[in-house]
């Protein structure tokens, strides 16, 4: 027994020594940042993809020896897709972990935690939340298109393709409220008519009554923007209620898996992705993600990956100026000084605007035979 | 067909499903007087067993459903034997039963999430399709929900027509008196758990057909079912079933007059009203089982 233990101990020491030597030479310090993700609940599929994007980003930075003497370490916590879950998790991030930088999506979560971010000077990067309320907030920057850049092209495309009437079915949260209002304005301004508008509580799974009401109004399309598995259930139940028109919205990762053929023809607006691009940053994300997780990345994990690379850039810039990069204020100043970073989804640059929204390419995609097919790309210069 | 009538028809189908769950909960609650929230764990287990057998192992759907019946019944009985009976022996207060029940439900939800994942598991093996009904259309799953009344009738018939059923009614009314005339309380409680738990199987099939399953499905269903039992009154299974049917219709029709988000609020507003005005339930002693 003692021989086995001693040999194990020696082996472990050997491994430790071998592993530790180069690591000490390059990165002796650990830089901790936070991420609030929906790891459980109705949007857990999104959280998993975001978590993978985050891991790919951390691995990419650490594989090149870290940044400015720091090795990155992420602390992902679960917000369950709810504001209450977000507040609980963010409390832990700021009070126990004392992170200066946090990645998070879901408008309701970001808005609920933002006052704590201000109080604790945590720089927050939105990696998916869509609400106009997320703009013009000093400590919050949005690596996501918000409001008009997504909904106006969708309304335009719908009108160009003969959709005259639409119904709105969205969740009772900032995502649903804000985007449906913008879509409503854009669609009616282009001659369309909104014939019904219904909402549902977040986390609901039965939409039969709302869909029956919508079906009675006989719209050409249903505008549905909601995070997570809910969308697949809505689409499936809508077809079963006899709806034969088109769905418009922001396509979710599990849509086809849950709704199957019922989801065919769904037209989605989202961040443009070009995984066939020869752009170095796109290739790096695509290759590392596919090698590690055996699947193609999407914008959902991609914006998180970009968020980690952005942090690395900020740490580097702050360190070069001789300041401590563990200060949220220093990170914020560095971001203001250089408000752009490489677009790893389709190439080019993502640039933060004065309102802390961003400009980047938008894509409209249609679900055909279970695959998203890009039907239109709107680049910042062409919009 | 007017919107109001169409929604009423839809509410009739959903209310029928609620009625089945209300009976499956009520048969336990009325007899044992335990607010058995762990019934949600039994509902979830039945649903995931069917999903696993049919979707993962490729069993025929009817066989998977049949196989879930003894599993659900056994789980319900196990909860009674392992948790509630020892508490009863120690003359534990009602709150101890309730907290135990909550604990079991929370552990079960965690297990469902760990084993099957936190997302929605769709019952893809039961195709969801529209069925035209004259000027309107309803999903086939909603029409199938009307079959819930067959199971309600079977349960009521069992309680009314069998010797064990008579014991169950006697124990529900006055357990002390029932015991003094020779009714085996332990056995009667156990039968209630077996029957109520077995009834979750047809219910969860009809539920998951349209809505899929998540770890929280059992609790979601149970909230409405238990509210229906309280609203209807504890004196009979039919009171809860009829209250559940009414809740389904009111919930659907409310959409004409109220914003969509008020659907659940309607149920619980009614619950508060009934508790305040008629604590014994709206039907009082109208339906004696």
XYZ file of C-alpha atoms in Angstrom, chain A residues 41 44 172 198-199 205-206 208-210 212-213 215-216 229 233 237 239-241 258, chain B residues 3 6-7 10 118-120 122 128-130 137-139 207 210-211 255 260-261 263:
42
model
C -34.298 26.129 -17.507
C -30.431 25.763 -21.284
C -43.756 39.167 -21.512
C -50.635 38.241 -27.981
C -48.166 37.611 -25.196
C -45.492 25.762 -22.527
C -49.135 25.937 -23.634
C -53.153 27.009 -27.573
C -55.484 29.815 -26.483
C -53.271 32.587 -27.906
C -56.550 30.037 -31.451
C -57.109 33.774 -31.178
C -55.713 31.822 -36.085
C -59.115 33.526 -36.032
C -37.128 25.931 -26.467
C -43.257 24.579 -28.948
C -48.595 24.107 -31.636
C -49.261 24.268 -37.088
C -51.471 21.909 -35.083
C -53.915 24.773 -34.594
C -38.437 20.417 -31.392
C -63.857 33.382 -31.205
C -63.806 28.367 -30.345
C -61.954 29.292 -27.161
C -60.470 24.639 -26.616
C -33.176 20.864 -18.553
C -34.732 21.562 -21.948
C -38.005 20.454 -23.507
C -40.838 16.684 -27.301
C -49.313 16.691 -33.515
C -51.700 17.539 -36.352
C -54.599 19.876 -37.063
C -59.500 23.663 -36.259
C -58.220 21.970 -33.144
C -55.046 19.940 -32.600
C -50.071 16.774 -21.669
C -48.712 19.089 -27.068
C -46.315 20.672 -24.602
C -58.321 35.666 -23.392
C -52.890 36.796 -22.447
C -50.576 37.023 -19.468
C -54.449 33.278 -17.836
